[in-house]
PDB file of N, CA, C and O in Angstrom:
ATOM      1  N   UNK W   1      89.815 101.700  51.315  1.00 59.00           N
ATOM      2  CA  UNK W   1      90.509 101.631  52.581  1.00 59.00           C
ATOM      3  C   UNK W   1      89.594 102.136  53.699  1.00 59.00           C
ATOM      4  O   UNK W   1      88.644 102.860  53.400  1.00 59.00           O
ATOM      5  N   UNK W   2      89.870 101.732  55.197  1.00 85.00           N
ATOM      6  CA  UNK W   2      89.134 102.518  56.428  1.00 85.00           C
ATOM      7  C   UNK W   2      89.598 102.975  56.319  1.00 85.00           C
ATOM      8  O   UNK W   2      90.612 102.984  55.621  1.00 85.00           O
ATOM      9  N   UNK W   3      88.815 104.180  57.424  1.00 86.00           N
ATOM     10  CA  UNK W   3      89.483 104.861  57.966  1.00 86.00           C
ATOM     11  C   UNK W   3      88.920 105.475  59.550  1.00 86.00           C
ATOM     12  O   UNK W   3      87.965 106.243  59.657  1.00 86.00           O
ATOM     13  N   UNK W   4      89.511 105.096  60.393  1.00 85.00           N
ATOM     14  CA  UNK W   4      89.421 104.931  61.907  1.00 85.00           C
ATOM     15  C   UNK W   4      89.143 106.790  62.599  1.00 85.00           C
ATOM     16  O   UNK W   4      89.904 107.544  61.993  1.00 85.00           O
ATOM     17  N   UNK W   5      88.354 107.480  63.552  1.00 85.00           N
ATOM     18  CA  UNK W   5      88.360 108.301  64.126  1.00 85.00           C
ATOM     19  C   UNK W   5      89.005 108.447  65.379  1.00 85.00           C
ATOM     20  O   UNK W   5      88.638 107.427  65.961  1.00 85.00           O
ATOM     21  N   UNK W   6      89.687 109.032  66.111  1.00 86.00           N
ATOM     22  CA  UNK W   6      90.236 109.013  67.040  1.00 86.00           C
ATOM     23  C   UNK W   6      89.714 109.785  68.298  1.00 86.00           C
ATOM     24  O   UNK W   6      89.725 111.014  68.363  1.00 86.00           O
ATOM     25  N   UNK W   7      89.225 108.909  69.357  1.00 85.00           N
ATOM     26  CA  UNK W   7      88.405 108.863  69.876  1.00 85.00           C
ATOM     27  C   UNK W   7      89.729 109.834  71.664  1.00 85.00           C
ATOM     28  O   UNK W   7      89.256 110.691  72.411  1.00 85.00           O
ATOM     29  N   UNK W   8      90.942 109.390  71.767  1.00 89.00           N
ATOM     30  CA  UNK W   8      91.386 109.862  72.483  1.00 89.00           C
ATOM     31  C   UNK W   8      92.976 110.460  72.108  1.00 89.00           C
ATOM     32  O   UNK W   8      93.690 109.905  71.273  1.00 89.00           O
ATOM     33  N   UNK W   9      93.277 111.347  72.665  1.00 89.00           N
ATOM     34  CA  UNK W   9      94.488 111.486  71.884  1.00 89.00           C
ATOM     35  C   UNK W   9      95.537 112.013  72.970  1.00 89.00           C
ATOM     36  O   UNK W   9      94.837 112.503  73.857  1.00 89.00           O
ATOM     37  N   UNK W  10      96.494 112.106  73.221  1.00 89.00           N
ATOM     38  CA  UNK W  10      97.880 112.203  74.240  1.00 89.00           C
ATOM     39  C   UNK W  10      98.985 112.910  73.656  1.00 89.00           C
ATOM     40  O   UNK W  10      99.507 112.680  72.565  1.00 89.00           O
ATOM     41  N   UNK W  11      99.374 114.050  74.738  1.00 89.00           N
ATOM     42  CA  UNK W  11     100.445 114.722  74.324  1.00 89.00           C
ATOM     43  C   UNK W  11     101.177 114.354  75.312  1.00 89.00           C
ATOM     44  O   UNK W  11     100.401 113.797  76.089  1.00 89.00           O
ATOM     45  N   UNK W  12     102.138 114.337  75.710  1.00 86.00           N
ATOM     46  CA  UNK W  12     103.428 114.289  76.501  1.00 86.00           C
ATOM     47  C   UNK W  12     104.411 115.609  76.249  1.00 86.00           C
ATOM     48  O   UNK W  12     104.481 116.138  75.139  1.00 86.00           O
ATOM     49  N   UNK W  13     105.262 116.144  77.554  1.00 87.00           N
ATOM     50  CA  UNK W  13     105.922 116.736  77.815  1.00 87.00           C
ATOM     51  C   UNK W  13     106.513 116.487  79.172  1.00 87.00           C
ATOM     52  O   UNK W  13     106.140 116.921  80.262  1.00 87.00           O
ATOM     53  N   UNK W  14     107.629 115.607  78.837  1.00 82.00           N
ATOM     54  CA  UNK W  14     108.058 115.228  80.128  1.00 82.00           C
ATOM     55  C   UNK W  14     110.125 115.893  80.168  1.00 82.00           C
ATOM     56  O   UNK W  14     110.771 116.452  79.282  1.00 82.00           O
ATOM     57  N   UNK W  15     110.451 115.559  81.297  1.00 85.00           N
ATOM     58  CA  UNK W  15     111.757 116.624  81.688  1.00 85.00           C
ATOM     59  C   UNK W  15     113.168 115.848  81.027  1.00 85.00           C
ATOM     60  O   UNK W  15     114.188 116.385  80.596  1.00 85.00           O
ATOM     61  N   UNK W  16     112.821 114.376  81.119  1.00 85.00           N
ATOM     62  CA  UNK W  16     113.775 113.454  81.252  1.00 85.00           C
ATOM     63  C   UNK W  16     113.518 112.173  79.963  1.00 85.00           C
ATOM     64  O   UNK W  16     112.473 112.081  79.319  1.00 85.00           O
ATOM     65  N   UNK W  17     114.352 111.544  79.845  1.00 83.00           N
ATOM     66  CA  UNK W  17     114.410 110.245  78.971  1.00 83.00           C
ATOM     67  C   UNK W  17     113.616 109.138  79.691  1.00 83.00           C
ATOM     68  O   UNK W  17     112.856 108.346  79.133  1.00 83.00           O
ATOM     69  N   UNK W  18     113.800 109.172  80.551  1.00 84.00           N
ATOM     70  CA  UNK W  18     113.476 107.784  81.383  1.00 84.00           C
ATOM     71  C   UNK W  18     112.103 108.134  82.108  1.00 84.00           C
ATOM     72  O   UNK W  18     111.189 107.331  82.294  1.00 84.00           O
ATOM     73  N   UNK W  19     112.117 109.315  82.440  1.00 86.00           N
ATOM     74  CA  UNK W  19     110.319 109.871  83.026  1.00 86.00           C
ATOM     75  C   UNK W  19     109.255 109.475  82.051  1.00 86.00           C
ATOM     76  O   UNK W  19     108.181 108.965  82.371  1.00 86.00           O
ATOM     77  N   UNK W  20     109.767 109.840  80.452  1.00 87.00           N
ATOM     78  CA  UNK W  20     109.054 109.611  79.586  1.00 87.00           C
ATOM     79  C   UNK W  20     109.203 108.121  78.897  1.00 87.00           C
ATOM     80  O   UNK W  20     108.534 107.645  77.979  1.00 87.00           O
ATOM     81  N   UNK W  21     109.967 107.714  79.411  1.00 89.00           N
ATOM     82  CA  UNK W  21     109.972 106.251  78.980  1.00 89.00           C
ATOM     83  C   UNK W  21     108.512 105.106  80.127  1.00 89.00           C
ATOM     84  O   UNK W  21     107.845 104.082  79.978  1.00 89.00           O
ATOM     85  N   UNK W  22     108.675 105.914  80.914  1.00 88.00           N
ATOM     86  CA  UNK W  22     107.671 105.307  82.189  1.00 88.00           C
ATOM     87  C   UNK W  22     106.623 105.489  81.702  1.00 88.00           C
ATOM     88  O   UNK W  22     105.804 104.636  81.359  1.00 88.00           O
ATOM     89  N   UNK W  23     106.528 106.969  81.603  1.00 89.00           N
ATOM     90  CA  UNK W  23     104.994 107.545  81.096  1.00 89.00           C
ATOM     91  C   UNK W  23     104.458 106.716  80.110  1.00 89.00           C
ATOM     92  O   UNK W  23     103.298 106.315  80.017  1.00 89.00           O
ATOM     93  N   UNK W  24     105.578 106.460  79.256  1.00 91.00           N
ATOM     94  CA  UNK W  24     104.597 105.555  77.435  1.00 91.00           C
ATOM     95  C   UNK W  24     104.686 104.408  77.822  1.00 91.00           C
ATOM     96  O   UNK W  24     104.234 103.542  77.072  1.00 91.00           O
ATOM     97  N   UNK W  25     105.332 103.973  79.192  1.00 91.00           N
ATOM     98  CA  UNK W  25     104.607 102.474  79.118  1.00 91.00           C
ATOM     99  C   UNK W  25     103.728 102.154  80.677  1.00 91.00           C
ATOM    100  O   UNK W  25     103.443 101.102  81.250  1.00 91.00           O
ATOM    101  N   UNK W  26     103.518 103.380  80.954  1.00 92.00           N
ATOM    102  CA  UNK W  26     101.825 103.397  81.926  1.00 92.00           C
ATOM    103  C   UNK W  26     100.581 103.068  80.824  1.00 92.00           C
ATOM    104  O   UNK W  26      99.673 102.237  80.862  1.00 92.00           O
ATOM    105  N   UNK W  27     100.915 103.995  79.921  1.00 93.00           N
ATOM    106  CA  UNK W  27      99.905 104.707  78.930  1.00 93.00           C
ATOM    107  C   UNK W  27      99.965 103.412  78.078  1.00 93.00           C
ATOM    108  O   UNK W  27      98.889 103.254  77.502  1.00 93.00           O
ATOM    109  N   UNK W  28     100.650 102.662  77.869  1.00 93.00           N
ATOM    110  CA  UNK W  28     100.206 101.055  77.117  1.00 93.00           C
ATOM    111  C   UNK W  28      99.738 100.016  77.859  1.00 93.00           C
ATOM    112  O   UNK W  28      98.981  99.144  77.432  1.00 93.00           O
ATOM    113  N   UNK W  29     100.192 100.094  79.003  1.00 92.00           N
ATOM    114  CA  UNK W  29      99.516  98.688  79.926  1.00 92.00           C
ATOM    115  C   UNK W  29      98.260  99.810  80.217  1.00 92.00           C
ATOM    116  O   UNK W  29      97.712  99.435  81.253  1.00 92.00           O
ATOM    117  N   UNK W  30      97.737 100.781  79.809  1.00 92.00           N
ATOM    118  CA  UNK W  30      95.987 101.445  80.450  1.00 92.00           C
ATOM    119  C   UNK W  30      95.340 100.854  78.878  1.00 92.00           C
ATOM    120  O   UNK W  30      94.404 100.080  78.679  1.00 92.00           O
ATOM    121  N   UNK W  31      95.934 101.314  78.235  1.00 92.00           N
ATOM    122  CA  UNK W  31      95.084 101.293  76.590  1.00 92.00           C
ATOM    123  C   UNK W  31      95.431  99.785  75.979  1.00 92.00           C
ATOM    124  O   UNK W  31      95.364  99.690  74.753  1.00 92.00           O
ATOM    125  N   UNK W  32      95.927  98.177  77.006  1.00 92.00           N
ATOM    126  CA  UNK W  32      95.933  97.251  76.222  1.00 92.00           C
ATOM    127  C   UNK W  32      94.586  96.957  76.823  1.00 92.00           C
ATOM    128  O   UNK W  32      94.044  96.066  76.169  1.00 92.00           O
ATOM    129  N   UNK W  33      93.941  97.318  77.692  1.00 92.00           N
ATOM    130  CA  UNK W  33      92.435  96.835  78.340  1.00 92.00           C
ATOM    131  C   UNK W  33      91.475  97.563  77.891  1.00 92.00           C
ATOM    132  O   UNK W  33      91.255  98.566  78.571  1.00 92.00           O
ATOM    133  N   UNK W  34      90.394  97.314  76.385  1.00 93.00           N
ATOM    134  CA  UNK W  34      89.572  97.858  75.589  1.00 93.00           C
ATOM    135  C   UNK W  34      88.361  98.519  76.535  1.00 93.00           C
ATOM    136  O   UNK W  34      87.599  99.353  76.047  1.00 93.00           O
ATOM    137  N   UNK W  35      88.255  98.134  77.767  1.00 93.00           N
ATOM    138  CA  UNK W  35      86.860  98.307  78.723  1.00 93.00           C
ATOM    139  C   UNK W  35      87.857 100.120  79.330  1.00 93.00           C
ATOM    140  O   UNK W  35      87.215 101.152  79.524  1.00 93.00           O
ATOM    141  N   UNK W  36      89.262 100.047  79.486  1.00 93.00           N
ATOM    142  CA  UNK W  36      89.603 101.180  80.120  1.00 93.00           C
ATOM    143  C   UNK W  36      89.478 102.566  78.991  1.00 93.00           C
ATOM    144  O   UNK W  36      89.296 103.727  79.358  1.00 93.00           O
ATOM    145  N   UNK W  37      89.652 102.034  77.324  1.00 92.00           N
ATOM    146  CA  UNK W  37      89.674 102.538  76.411  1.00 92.00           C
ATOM    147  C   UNK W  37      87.937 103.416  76.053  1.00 92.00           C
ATOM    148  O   UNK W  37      87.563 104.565  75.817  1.00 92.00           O
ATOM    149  N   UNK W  38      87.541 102.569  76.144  1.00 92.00           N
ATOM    150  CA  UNK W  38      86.121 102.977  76.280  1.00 92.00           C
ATOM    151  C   UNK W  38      85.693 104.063  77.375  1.00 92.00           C
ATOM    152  O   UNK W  38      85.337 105.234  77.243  1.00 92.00           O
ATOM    153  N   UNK W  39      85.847 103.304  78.434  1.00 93.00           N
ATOM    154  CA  UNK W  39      85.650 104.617  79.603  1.00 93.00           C
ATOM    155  C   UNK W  39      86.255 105.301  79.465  1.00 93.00           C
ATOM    156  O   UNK W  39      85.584 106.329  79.373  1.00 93.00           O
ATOM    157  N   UNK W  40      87.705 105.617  79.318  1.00 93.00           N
ATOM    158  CA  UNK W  40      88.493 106.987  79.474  1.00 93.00           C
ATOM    159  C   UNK W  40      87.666 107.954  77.930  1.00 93.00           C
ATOM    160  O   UNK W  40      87.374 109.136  78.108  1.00 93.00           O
ATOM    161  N   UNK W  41      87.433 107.410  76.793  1.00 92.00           N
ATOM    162  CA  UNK W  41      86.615 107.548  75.555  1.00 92.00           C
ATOM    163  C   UNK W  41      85.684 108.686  75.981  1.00 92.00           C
ATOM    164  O   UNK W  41      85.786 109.804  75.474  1.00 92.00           O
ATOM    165  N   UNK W  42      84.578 108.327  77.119  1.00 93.00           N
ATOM    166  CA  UNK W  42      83.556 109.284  77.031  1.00 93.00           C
ATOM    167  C   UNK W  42      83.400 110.040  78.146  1.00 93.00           C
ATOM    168  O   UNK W  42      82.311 110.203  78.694  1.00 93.00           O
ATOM    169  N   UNK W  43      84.544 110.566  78.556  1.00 94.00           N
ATOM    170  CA  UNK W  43      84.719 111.258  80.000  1.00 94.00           C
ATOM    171  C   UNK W  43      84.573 112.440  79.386  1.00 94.00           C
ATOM    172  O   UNK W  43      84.964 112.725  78.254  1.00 94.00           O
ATOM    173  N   UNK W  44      84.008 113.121  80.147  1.00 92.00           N
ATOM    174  CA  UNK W  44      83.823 115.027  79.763  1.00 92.00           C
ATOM    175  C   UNK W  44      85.014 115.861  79.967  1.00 92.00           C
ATOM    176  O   UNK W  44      85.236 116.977  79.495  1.00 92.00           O
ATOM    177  N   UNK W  45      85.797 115.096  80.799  1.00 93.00           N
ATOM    178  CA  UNK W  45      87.294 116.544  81.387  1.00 93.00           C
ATOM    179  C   UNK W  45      88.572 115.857  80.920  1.00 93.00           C
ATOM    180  O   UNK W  45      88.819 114.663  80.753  1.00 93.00           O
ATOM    181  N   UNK W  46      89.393 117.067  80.740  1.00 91.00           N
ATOM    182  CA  UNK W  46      90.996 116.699  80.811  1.00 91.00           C
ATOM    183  C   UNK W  46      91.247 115.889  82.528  1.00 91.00           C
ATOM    184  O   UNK W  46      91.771 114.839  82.900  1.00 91.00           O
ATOM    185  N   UNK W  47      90.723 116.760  83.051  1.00 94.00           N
ATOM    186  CA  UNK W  47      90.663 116.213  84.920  1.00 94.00           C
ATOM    187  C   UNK W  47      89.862 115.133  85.012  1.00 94.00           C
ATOM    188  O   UNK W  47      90.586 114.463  85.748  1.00 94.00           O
ATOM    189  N   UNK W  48      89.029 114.536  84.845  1.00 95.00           N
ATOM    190  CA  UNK W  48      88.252 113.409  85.206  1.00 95.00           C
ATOM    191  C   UNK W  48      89.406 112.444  84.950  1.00 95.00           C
ATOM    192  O   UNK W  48      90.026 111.812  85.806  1.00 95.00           O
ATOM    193  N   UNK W  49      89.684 112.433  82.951  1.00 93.00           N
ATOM    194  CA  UNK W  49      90.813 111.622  81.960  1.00 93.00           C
ATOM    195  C   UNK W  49      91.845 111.260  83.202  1.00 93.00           C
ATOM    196  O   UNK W  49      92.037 110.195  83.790  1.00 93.00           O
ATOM    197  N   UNK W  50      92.416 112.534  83.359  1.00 92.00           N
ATOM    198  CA  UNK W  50      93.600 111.930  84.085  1.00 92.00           C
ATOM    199  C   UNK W  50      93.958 111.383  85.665  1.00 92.00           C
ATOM    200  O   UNK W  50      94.894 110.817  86.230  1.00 92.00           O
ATOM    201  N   UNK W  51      92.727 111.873  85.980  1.00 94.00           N
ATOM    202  CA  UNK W  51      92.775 111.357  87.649  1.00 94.00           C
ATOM    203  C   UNK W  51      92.012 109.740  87.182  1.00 94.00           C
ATOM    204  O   UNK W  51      91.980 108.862  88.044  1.00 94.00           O
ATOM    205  N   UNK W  52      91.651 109.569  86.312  1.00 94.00           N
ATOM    206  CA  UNK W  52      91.699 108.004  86.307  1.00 94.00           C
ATOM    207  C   UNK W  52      92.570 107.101  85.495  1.00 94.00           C
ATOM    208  O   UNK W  52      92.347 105.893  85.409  1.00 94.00           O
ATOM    209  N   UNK W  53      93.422 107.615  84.985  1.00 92.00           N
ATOM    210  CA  UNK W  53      94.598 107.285  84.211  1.00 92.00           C
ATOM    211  C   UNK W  53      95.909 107.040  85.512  1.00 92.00           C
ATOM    212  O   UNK W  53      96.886 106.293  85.571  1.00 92.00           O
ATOM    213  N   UNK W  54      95.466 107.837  86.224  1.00 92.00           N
ATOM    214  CA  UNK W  54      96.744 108.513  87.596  1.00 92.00           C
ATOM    215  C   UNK W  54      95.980 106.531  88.885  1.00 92.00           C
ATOM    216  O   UNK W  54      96.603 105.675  89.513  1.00 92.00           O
ATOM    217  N   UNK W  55      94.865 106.701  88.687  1.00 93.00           N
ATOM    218  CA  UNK W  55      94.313 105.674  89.759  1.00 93.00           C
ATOM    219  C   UNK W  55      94.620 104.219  89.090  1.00 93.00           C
ATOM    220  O   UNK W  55      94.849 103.246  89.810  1.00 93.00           O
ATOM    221  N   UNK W  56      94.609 104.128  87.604  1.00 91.00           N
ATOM    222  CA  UNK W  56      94.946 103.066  86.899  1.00 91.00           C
ATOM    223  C   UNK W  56      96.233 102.606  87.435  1.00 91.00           C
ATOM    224  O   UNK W  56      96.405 101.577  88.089  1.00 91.00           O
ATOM    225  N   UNK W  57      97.265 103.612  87.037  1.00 89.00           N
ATOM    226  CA  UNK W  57      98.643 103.602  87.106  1.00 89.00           C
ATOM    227  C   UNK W  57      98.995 103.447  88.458  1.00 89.00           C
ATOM    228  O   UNK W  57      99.787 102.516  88.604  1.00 89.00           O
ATOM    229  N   UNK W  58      98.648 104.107  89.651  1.00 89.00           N
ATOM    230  CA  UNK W  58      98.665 103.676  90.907  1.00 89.00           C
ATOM    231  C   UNK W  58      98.148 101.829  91.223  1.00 89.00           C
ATOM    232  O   UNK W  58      98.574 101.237  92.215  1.00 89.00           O
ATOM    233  N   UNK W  59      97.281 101.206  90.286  1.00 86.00           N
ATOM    234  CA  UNK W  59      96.807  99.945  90.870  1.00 86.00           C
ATOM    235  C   UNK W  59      97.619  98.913  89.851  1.00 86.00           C
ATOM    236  O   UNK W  59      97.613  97.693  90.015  1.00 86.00           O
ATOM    237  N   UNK W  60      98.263  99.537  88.859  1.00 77.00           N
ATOM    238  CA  UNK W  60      99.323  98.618  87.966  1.00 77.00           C
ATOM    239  C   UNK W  60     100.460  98.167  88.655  1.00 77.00           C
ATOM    240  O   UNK W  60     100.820  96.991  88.592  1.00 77.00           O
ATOM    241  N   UNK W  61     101.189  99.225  89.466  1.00 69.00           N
ATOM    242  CA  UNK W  61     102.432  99.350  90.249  1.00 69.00           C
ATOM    243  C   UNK W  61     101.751  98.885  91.249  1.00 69.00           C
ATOM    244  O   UNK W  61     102.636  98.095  91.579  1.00 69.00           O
ATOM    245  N   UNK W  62     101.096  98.733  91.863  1.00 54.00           N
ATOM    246  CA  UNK W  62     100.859  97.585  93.012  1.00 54.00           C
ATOM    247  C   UNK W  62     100.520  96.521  92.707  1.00 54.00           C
ATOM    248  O   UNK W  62     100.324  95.760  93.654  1.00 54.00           O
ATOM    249  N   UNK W  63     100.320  96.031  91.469  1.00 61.00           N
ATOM    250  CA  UNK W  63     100.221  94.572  91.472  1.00 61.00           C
ATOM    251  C   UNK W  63     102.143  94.274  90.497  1.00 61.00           C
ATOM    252  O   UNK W  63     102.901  93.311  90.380  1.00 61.00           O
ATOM    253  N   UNK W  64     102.146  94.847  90.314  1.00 59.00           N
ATOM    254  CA  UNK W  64     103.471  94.955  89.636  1.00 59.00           C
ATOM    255  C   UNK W  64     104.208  94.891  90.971  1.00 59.00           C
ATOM    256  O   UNK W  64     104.975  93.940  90.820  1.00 59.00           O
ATOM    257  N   UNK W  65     104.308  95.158  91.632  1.00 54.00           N
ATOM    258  CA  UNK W  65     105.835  95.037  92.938  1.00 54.00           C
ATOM    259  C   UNK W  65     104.871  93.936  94.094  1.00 54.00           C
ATOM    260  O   UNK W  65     104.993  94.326  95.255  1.00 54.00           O
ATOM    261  N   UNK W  66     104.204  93.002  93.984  1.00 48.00           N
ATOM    262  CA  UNK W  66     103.246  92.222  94.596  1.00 48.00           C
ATOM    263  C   UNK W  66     104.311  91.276  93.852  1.00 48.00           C
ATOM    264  O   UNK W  66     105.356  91.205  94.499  1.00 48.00           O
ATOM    265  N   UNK W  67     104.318  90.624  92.810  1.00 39.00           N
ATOM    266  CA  UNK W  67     104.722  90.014  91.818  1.00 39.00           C
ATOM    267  C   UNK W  67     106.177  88.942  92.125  1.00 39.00           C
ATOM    268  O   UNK W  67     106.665  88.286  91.204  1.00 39.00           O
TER     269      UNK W  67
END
């Protein structure tokens, strides 16, 4: 059998049902694009990770309400 290393990994702690329902599906439309997977992959910070996870998600929802 493989066996795969895990290159990024995600915790969540969110307040609400539906906050966290948003959150896991930001976090799937970032990780269905293998080029965003990669870059977020070899970033040095928790802060770098998420201020470009945060800029992703900001340019999803604008093409999303464009639509």
């Amino acid at each position: 059998s493989e066996y795969y290393q895990a290159k990024i990994v995600i915790t969540l702690a969110v307040e609400d049902q539906s906050k966290h329902l948003r959150i896991l599906n930001d976090i799937m439309t970032i990780f269905e694009d293998e080029h965003h997977i990669e870059s977020i992959s070899v970033m040095n910070s928790e802060e770098e990770m998420l201020h470009t996870m945060e800029k992703l998600i900001e340019k999803n929802d604008f093409q999303e309400n464009d639509i």
